[in-house]
Amino acid sequence: MANITADKEKTAAAGFNRPLRLTVTEDLRGFIAVKVGHSLLFLTTFVSVVAVFLIFFFVIKEAIPFLFKGGLSEFWARMSEFSTSLNWYPHNEEHPEFGALTIFVASLYVTVCSLLIAVPVGLLAAIFLSDIAPFGLRQVCKPVIEILAAIPSVAYGVFAVMVVAPWMQNKLGFSTGTNVLNASLILSLMALPTIISVAEDALSAIGREIREASYGLGATRAETMIKVVLPAAHSGIIAAVILGMMRAIGETMVVWMASGQSAQIPSPWWDLSQSVRTMTGTIAQEMGEVAKDTDPYYVLFAIGVVLLIFTFILNMISEFFMSRFKKTVRGH
Amino acid sequence: MRIQIRQTWNHLFTVFSSMSVVLMVAALLLFLVPMLGKGMSAVFFRGTVEFRKMQHDLYGLGSESTLQKEIAATQAARDDIYAIFDRFSRGIDTDLLAGEAKRLYRDHGDELRYQNVPKDEYTALRKQAKGIRNHLMDAFESVDKAEIFEHLDAVEAFKSDASLKGTSVEKLIAMAADYRNIAETVDFSKRADYAEELDAVEEELFRLFGPRPGVERALAMESYGATRWDVVQKHLHQLVWQESWVLSEDGQQMVQKQVRRDDPKEGSFAGTQLAPMFALVEETVSETLRPRRTFYWRYFVQDSTPGHYFGGVGPEILGTLLLTVLAMCFAVPLGVISAAYLVEYAGENWVIKIIRVCINTLAGVPSIVYGLFGLAFFVEYVTAKQKCITSASMTLALLVLPVIIRASEEAIRAVPRTYREAAMGLGAGKFRTFATVTLPAAGPGILTGIILSLSRAAGETAPILFAGAVALGPIPDFAGKWWFQPTRALSYGCHDITVGDKLAMMVPHNQYGMVMTLILLVLCLNIVAIVIRSRMSKKLRGY
């Protein structure tokens, strides 16, 4: 040990003994090294950008043969069939139909239902964690939320199929255990951690002063939270809800396993005990069955494009609200 | 008054908020307890002698001699059961008996020819034997008791005939005596019902004890009886109890009712010679199967038979490790360097803004779209149209890249400014400062991010669905190009074993076992991450 320090001192001393001015080659070498290193680092970072573009490019590229097969009129016909028809029979040999409306509606159903459960519970839990719970309890709850977020979606899917579905069928008397309600329940469990952590960050970012001012005016805690803190943090909370929504709409395994995989819109519309088939579930289910470079193959990529664009827009909206929220907080 | 209402509201609000957290914790418990509890039964259970036999035959484990001794002991106990069963089934399934009678008759002819009996005598003896045989066959075919006994009497009239001693005809006569015993106890009008029920009983005996000695089955899953005590209990119940639909007491609807098969009143084998067998099986089940507490740790190592009927999840764990570790090899350098660049070098210009937007977009892309991209790009252009470990792990790497970037960025930002200033004050350049001071200080934070993304990658199924995961397949061949082969993975296996595989549905303990393995893997990784982080935060607070 002593030896090494002695060595280091020696080299360091040797370095200090040299004149400070660099020779031209040394200067150039240093300049090039910095520039090259800098651009290498930049290129590495740029991989993320390239990846996003590649994802968009390749998913859209595989969807194009479905959309632009014939002329323009056929394009419109296909688009209108894809987005408005209820008949999803891509495997019909003679007369295949690609009406994906049922699939979009099913995704909407599952997402909205899961948010109906996850948002109130998540918000209340976030309020509890940021304002009500003592420090020690918060330290216990954090890992619980993390574990809830960490459990793989396929494990939740297995839970839905093997525990929840039989329970629904036997105890609740549903005709099928894998249905909208089942998928939504599990999805809400998966969206909860996202909503809670983002909403709690938003609530904590709102300063003490605002709360204290409210208490000073005689408001109770509930009034302070609902009338003062929540409105102040609304941008952050909207961002939290949108992030939870993205989690729910993009989730595949749970929905694939728990929603029952039958392409239909529940009728009557409030009957949640019926099976549906979502965008993600359709892709996962049928990609293994279709032959490559056929229309059923391309149409799955078309659904993927819809999914991608949808989450992209949601992402942009949440970014917008997040940045607005940051501005608000800085403003205080 | 108004204040009271406001107070009540306030209390309600508090109660509801805490309820939501309680609800969340309850949901987590509701999920974890059955999944882990039932999963544990794949590892901790009472294994029977069939289990040890299976382990010995399929995996070469256990000592041959002790196993043989054990099998011999159980076989002795089983023989009693089979003796009762065989005896009764002979009365029901008379085709066997008829075949035997015909064979004996033919043997008799051979005997005579072998002894060179003169022609006249031969014809007379054959005629006599034929008469006996025909009587017997008629007795076997008939369902009328009086008729049967008439035929049997006719056969037994030859009993005292000394000339038949030592020939096959004597055996025919013995068969008649035997059949008389059976016929006395069997209600022949119910023969068809018995035959049906007997098939069910035979099936359950097979499920309990496996194939009879000497019978070879081609499939591994059919070569062994009940390997676990819970399975034994299930099949024992199905063996002893029968389900029947009876009118409910008000006479309105049919209700399911369980009756013992040997129940003196309602059982289907009431009063027959088979009835004692059920009690015997129940009494001797611990002798015939010898359950013993087993800690089956090899579950995490062993390969499985098709459908995960027997065996463990070894190849799945191996595949998951290969996929995730390879994914980390791609993602960690990229992610950490990106984070370092973003924190240390990048200013706030529009290029950086675009990069940040792209990282956020990458984090928001649904996992199934990653799967589509993996199929359309990595499989198609990078790994030469081969669904393999490399393409799957590249897809996973892309998926965890934003997670690693964000975690590393946060960790690097959390390093106090004073560190950097101190390093720079000592004359270190920007790069040297980062490599020798900032990076080590941010190390635990980055490590936490890496571990968390490792667990994320291990659990993701959708991205590898089309890019290289298979449900059934060989273990990657490490002598060859293993990175160009598809692999089994825990996450995809969990999906397949629950909804894809019909065979696996017969072995729920293995279904839960695989999910438990995945959950445990992910939980362990997360707990390690949580511990590292809490230590780190203590350390940072300490400064």
mmCIF file of C-alpha atoms in Angstrom, chain A residues 16 38 40-42 44-49 51-56 58-59 61-62 120-122 124-129 132 141 143-148 150-156 158-159 161-163 189 192 196 218-223 225-226 246 249-253 256-257 280 283-284 287-288 292 297 300-301 303-305 307-308 311-312 315-316 319, chain B residues 6-7 9-10 13-14 16-18 20-21 23-25 27-28 30-32 34-35 38 333-334 337-339 341-342 345 351-352 354-370 372-373 375-377 380-381 385 398 401 405-406 426 455 459-462 465-466 490-492 494-495 498-499 508 511-512 515 518-519 522-523 526-527 530 533:
data_model
loop_
_atom_site.group_PDB
_atom_site.id
_atom_site.type_symbol
_atom_site.label_atom_id
_atom_site.label_comp_id
_atom_site.label_asym_id
_atom_site.label_seq_id
_atom_site.Cartn_x
_atom_site.Cartn_y
_atom_site.Cartn_z
ATOM 1 C CA PHE A 16 4.334 18.612 -12.313
ATOM 2 C CA HIS A 38 -17.556 13.209 -27.239
ATOM 3 C CA LEU A 40 -18.759 8.447 -29.565
ATOM 4 C CA LEU A 41 -20.702 9.159 -26.403
ATOM 5 C CA PHE A 42 -23.228 11.099 -28.412
ATOM 6 C CA THR A 44 -24.181 5.783 -28.085
ATOM 7 C CA THR A 45 -26.863 8.004 -26.649
ATOM 8 C CA PHE A 46 -28.359 8.444 -30.066
ATOM 9 C CA VAL A 47 -29.064 4.697 -30.202
ATOM 10 C CA SER A 48 -32.302 5.323 -28.328
ATOM 11 C CA VAL A 49 -33.440 7.716 -31.036
ATOM 12 C CA ALA A 51 -34.322 2.525 -31.879
ATOM 13 C CA VAL A 52 -37.524 4.561 -31.746
ATOM 14 C CA PHE A 53 -37.284 5.324 -35.439
ATOM 15 C CA LEU A 54 -36.544 1.708 -36.285
ATOM 16 C CA ILE A 55 -39.536 0.565 -34.250
ATOM 17 C CA PHE A 56 -41.844 2.963 -36.025
ATOM 18 C CA PHE A 58 -40.431 -1.555 -39.225
ATOM 19 C CA VAL A 59 -43.827 -1.908 -37.626
ATOM 20 C CA LYS A 61 -43.389 -1.164 -43.008
ATOM 21 C CA GLU A 62 -44.971 -4.528 -42.279
ATOM 22 C CA PRO A 120 -59.748 6.175 -7.117
ATOM 23 C CA VAL A 121 -57.817 3.584 -5.176
ATOM 24 C CA GLY A 122 -54.497 4.831 -6.491
ATOM 25 C CA LEU A 124 -56.446 7.746 -2.254
ATOM 26 C CA ALA A 125 -53.401 5.590 -1.624
ATOM 27 C CA ALA A 126 -51.131 8.343 -2.950
ATOM 28 C CA ILE A 127 -52.818 10.863 -0.646
ATOM 29 C CA PHE A 128 -52.432 8.464 2.245
ATOM 30 C CA LEU A 129 -48.756 7.951 1.537
ATOM 31 C CA ILE A 132 -51.508 10.852 6.172
ATOM 32 C CA CYS A 141 -45.554 0.664 1.959
ATOM 33 C CA PRO A 143 -41.511 -1.861 -1.007
ATOM 34 C CA VAL A 144 -45.043 -3.269 -1.201
ATOM 35 C CA ILE A 145 -45.781 -1.011 -4.151
ATOM 36 C CA GLU A 146 -42.472 -1.891 -5.722
ATOM 37 C CA ILE A 147 -43.162 -5.596 -5.422
ATOM 38 C CA LEU A 148 -46.627 -5.077 -6.871
ATOM 39 C CA ALA A 150 -42.251 -5.965 -10.166
ATOM 40 C CA ILE A 151 -44.382 -9.106 -10.363
ATOM 41 C CA PRO A 152 -44.267 -10.270 -13.986
ATOM 42 C CA SER A 153 -47.416 -9.764 -15.984
ATOM 43 C CA VAL A 154 -47.503 -13.427 -16.945
ATOM 44 C CA ALA A 155 -47.686 -14.355 -13.264
ATOM 45 C CA TYR A 156 -50.675 -12.072 -12.881
ATOM 46 C CA VAL A 158 -51.713 -17.191 -14.407
ATOM 47 C CA PHE A 159 -53.365 -15.893 -11.251
ATOM 48 C CA VAL A 161 -56.728 -17.897 -15.130
ATOM 49 C CA MET A 162 -56.154 -20.332 -12.297
ATOM 50 C CA VAL A 163 -57.492 -18.511 -9.239
ATOM 51 C CA LEU A 189 -53.730 -4.082 -9.827
ATOM 52 C CA LEU A 192 -51.885 0.884 -9.380
ATOM 53 C CA ILE A 196 -49.553 5.736 -6.956
ATOM 54 C CA GLY A 218 -59.365 26.420 9.306
ATOM 55 C CA ALA A 219 -59.774 23.752 6.656
ATOM 56 C CA THR A 220 -59.700 20.130 7.685
ATOM 57 C CA ARG A 221 -57.226 17.725 6.121
ATOM 58 C CA ALA A 222 -59.829 16.352 3.720
ATOM 59 C CA GLU A 223 -60.756 19.841 2.583
ATOM 60 C CA MET A 225 -56.392 17.782 0.084
ATOM 61 C CA ILE A 226 -59.465 17.927 -2.109
ATOM 62 C CA MET A 246 -50.679 3.368 -21.015
ATOM 63 C CA ILE A 249 -53.669 -0.523 -22.783
ATOM 64 C CA GLY A 250 -50.259 -1.898 -23.669
ATOM 65 C CA GLU A 251 -50.409 -4.844 -21.316
ATOM 66 C CA THR A 252 -50.455 -8.127 -23.169
ATOM 67 C CA MET A 253 -50.168 -11.268 -21.102
ATOM 68 C CA TRP A 256 -54.484 -12.309 -23.461
ATOM 69 C CA MET A 257 -55.016 -14.886 -20.755
ATOM 70 C CA THR A 280 -52.647 -6.778 -27.651
ATOM 71 C CA ILE A 283 -51.626 -9.788 -31.861
ATOM 72 C CA ALA A 284 -50.248 -12.231 -29.328
ATOM 73 C CA MET A 287 -49.130 -13.986 -34.669
ATOM 74 C CA GLY A 288 -48.257 -17.545 -33.825
ATOM 75 C CA LYS A 292 -45.680 -14.804 -42.926
ATOM 76 C CA TYR A 297 -50.006 -11.235 -40.894
ATOM 77 C CA LEU A 300 -51.718 -7.700 -37.089
ATOM 78 C CA PHE A 301 -48.963 -5.198 -37.742
ATOM 79 C CA ILE A 303 -53.154 -3.228 -35.200
ATOM 80 C CA GLY A 304 -49.647 -2.832 -33.800
ATOM 81 C CA VAL A 305 -49.355 0.519 -35.577
ATOM 82 C CA LEU A 307 -51.386 0.598 -30.637
ATOM 83 C CA LEU A 308 -48.045 2.299 -31.172
ATOM 84 C CA THR A 311 -49.441 5.031 -26.815
ATOM 85 C CA PHE A 312 -47.222 7.594 -28.519
ATOM 86 C CA ASN A 315 -47.038 9.595 -23.976
ATOM 87 C CA MET A 316 -46.901 13.050 -25.520
ATOM 88 C CA GLU A 319 -45.134 14.602 -21.096
ATOM 89 C CA ARG B 6 -66.861 18.518 8.387
ATOM 90 C CA GLN B 7 -65.066 16.510 11.032
ATOM 91 C CA TRP B 9 -66.039 13.952 6.405
ATOM 92 C CA ASN B 10 -62.451 14.395 7.396
ATOM 93 C CA PHE B 13 -61.546 10.630 4.108
ATOM 94 C CA THR B 14 -58.759 9.366 6.321
ATOM 95 C CA PHE B 16 -60.979 5.629 2.938
ATOM 96 C CA SER B 17 -57.410 6.611 2.155
ATOM 97 C CA SER B 18 -55.984 4.099 4.552
ATOM 98 C CA SER B 20 -57.137 1.878 -0.195
ATOM 99 C CA VAL B 21 -53.640 1.065 0.986
ATOM 100 C CA LEU B 23 -56.843 -3.000 -0.087
ATOM 101 C CA MET B 24 -53.641 -2.894 -2.077
ATOM 102 C CA VAL B 25 -51.704 -4.880 0.498
ATOM 103 C CA ALA B 27 -54.571 -7.750 -3.056
ATOM 104 C CA LEU B 28 -50.850 -8.432 -2.997
ATOM 105 C CA LEU B 30 -54.277 -12.541 -2.092
ATOM 106 C CA PHE B 31 -52.018 -12.949 -5.075
ATOM 107 C CA LEU B 32 -48.822 -14.068 -3.405
ATOM 108 C CA PRO B 34 -51.965 -18.941 -3.257
ATOM 109 C CA MET B 35 -49.332 -18.631 -5.967
ATOM 110 C CA LYS B 38 -49.443 -23.907 -4.163
ATOM 111 C CA PRO B 333 -23.116 -0.399 -21.665
ATOM 112 C CA LEU B 334 -25.528 1.494 -23.873
ATOM 113 C CA ILE B 337 -22.977 5.545 -21.326
ATOM 114 C CA SER B 338 -26.150 7.280 -22.459
ATOM 115 C CA ALA B 339 -26.937 8.319 -18.920
ATOM 116 C CA TYR B 341 -23.549 11.584 -21.568
ATOM 117 C CA LEU B 342 -26.924 13.050 -20.705
ATOM 118 C CA TYR B 345 -21.783 16.287 -21.265
ATOM 119 C CA VAL B 351 -31.029 17.465 -29.989
ATOM 120 C CA ILE B 352 -30.949 16.487 -26.346
ATOM 121 C CA ILE B 354 -35.370 14.925 -28.931
ATOM 122 C CA ILE B 355 -33.226 12.254 -27.297
ATOM 123 C CA ARG B 356 -35.162 12.622 -24.064
ATOM 124 C CA VAL B 357 -38.491 12.434 -25.843
ATOM 125 C CA CYS B 358 -37.304 9.307 -27.629
ATOM 126 C CA ILE B 359 -36.216 7.665 -24.395
ATOM 127 C CA ASN B 360 -39.624 8.385 -22.902
ATOM 128 C CA THR B 361 -41.320 7.044 -26.008
ATOM 129 C CA LEU B 362 -39.207 3.928 -25.831
ATOM 130 C CA ALA B 363 -40.362 3.452 -22.244
ATOM 131 C CA GLY B 364 -43.969 3.800 -23.299
ATOM 132 C CA VAL B 365 -43.989 1.412 -26.255
ATOM 133 C CA PRO B 366 -46.220 -1.574 -25.383
ATOM 134 C CA SER B 367 -44.327 -4.780 -24.866
ATOM 135 C CA ILE B 368 -46.215 -6.588 -27.622
ATOM 136 C CA VAL B 369 -45.057 -3.951 -30.111
ATOM 137 C CA TYR B 370 -41.509 -4.762 -29.055
ATOM 138 C CA LEU B 372 -43.585 -7.261 -33.391
ATOM 139 C CA PHE B 373 -40.451 -5.187 -33.876
ATOM 140 C CA LEU B 375 -39.945 -10.244 -35.363
ATOM 141 C CA ALA B 376 -39.796 -7.681 -38.152
ATOM 142 C CA PHE B 377 -36.260 -6.431 -37.516
ATOM 143 C CA GLU B 380 -35.508 -10.770 -40.140
ATOM 144 C CA TYR B 381 -32.317 -8.758 -40.549
ATOM 145 C CA LYS B 385 -34.386 -15.265 -40.147
ATOM 146 C CA LEU B 398 -34.296 -2.512 -26.128
ATOM 147 C CA LEU B 401 -32.794 0.342 -22.142
ATOM 148 C CA ILE B 405 -30.901 5.021 -18.645
ATOM 149 C CA ARG B 406 -33.330 6.613 -16.192
ATOM 150 C CA LEU B 426 -7.021 17.838 -7.750
ATOM 151 C CA SER B 455 -36.054 -8.694 -13.111
ATOM 152 C CA GLY B 459 -40.610 -11.473 -16.389
ATOM 153 C CA GLU B 460 -41.481 -10.075 -19.805
ATOM 154 C CA THR B 461 -43.179 -12.512 -22.123
ATOM 155 C CA ALA B 462 -44.697 -10.549 -24.957
ATOM 156 C CA LEU B 465 -43.137 -14.513 -27.929
ATOM 157 C CA PHE B 466 -42.215 -14.237 -31.591
ATOM 158 C CA LEU B 490 -39.773 -19.247 -17.559
ATOM 159 C CA SER B 491 -42.094 -16.450 -18.571
ATOM 160 C CA TYR B 492 -43.292 -18.054 -21.784
ATOM 161 C CA CYS B 494 -45.730 -19.990 -17.435
ATOM 162 C CA HIS B 495 -48.110 -18.912 -20.151
ATOM 163 C CA THR B 498 -51.496 -22.589 -17.927
ATOM 164 C CA VAL B 499 -53.409 -22.061 -21.153
ATOM 165 C CA PRO B 508 -51.514 -28.256 -11.272
ATOM 166 C CA GLN B 511 -48.160 -25.293 -13.188
ATOM 167 C CA TYR B 512 -47.991 -23.403 -9.914
ATOM 168 C CA VAL B 515 -45.002 -19.580 -11.729
ATOM 169 C CA LEU B 518 -40.591 -16.982 -11.767
ATOM 170 C CA ILE B 519 -42.101 -14.949 -8.935
ATOM 171 C CA VAL B 522 -38.145 -11.669 -9.574
ATOM 172 C CA LEU B 523 -38.845 -11.092 -5.889
ATOM 173 C CA ASN B 526 -36.106 -6.880 -6.224
ATOM 174 C CA ILE B 527 -35.306 -7.492 -2.602
ATOM 175 C CA ILE B 530 -34.220 -2.649 -2.281
ATOM 176 C CA ARG B 533 -30.709 1.107 -2.211
#
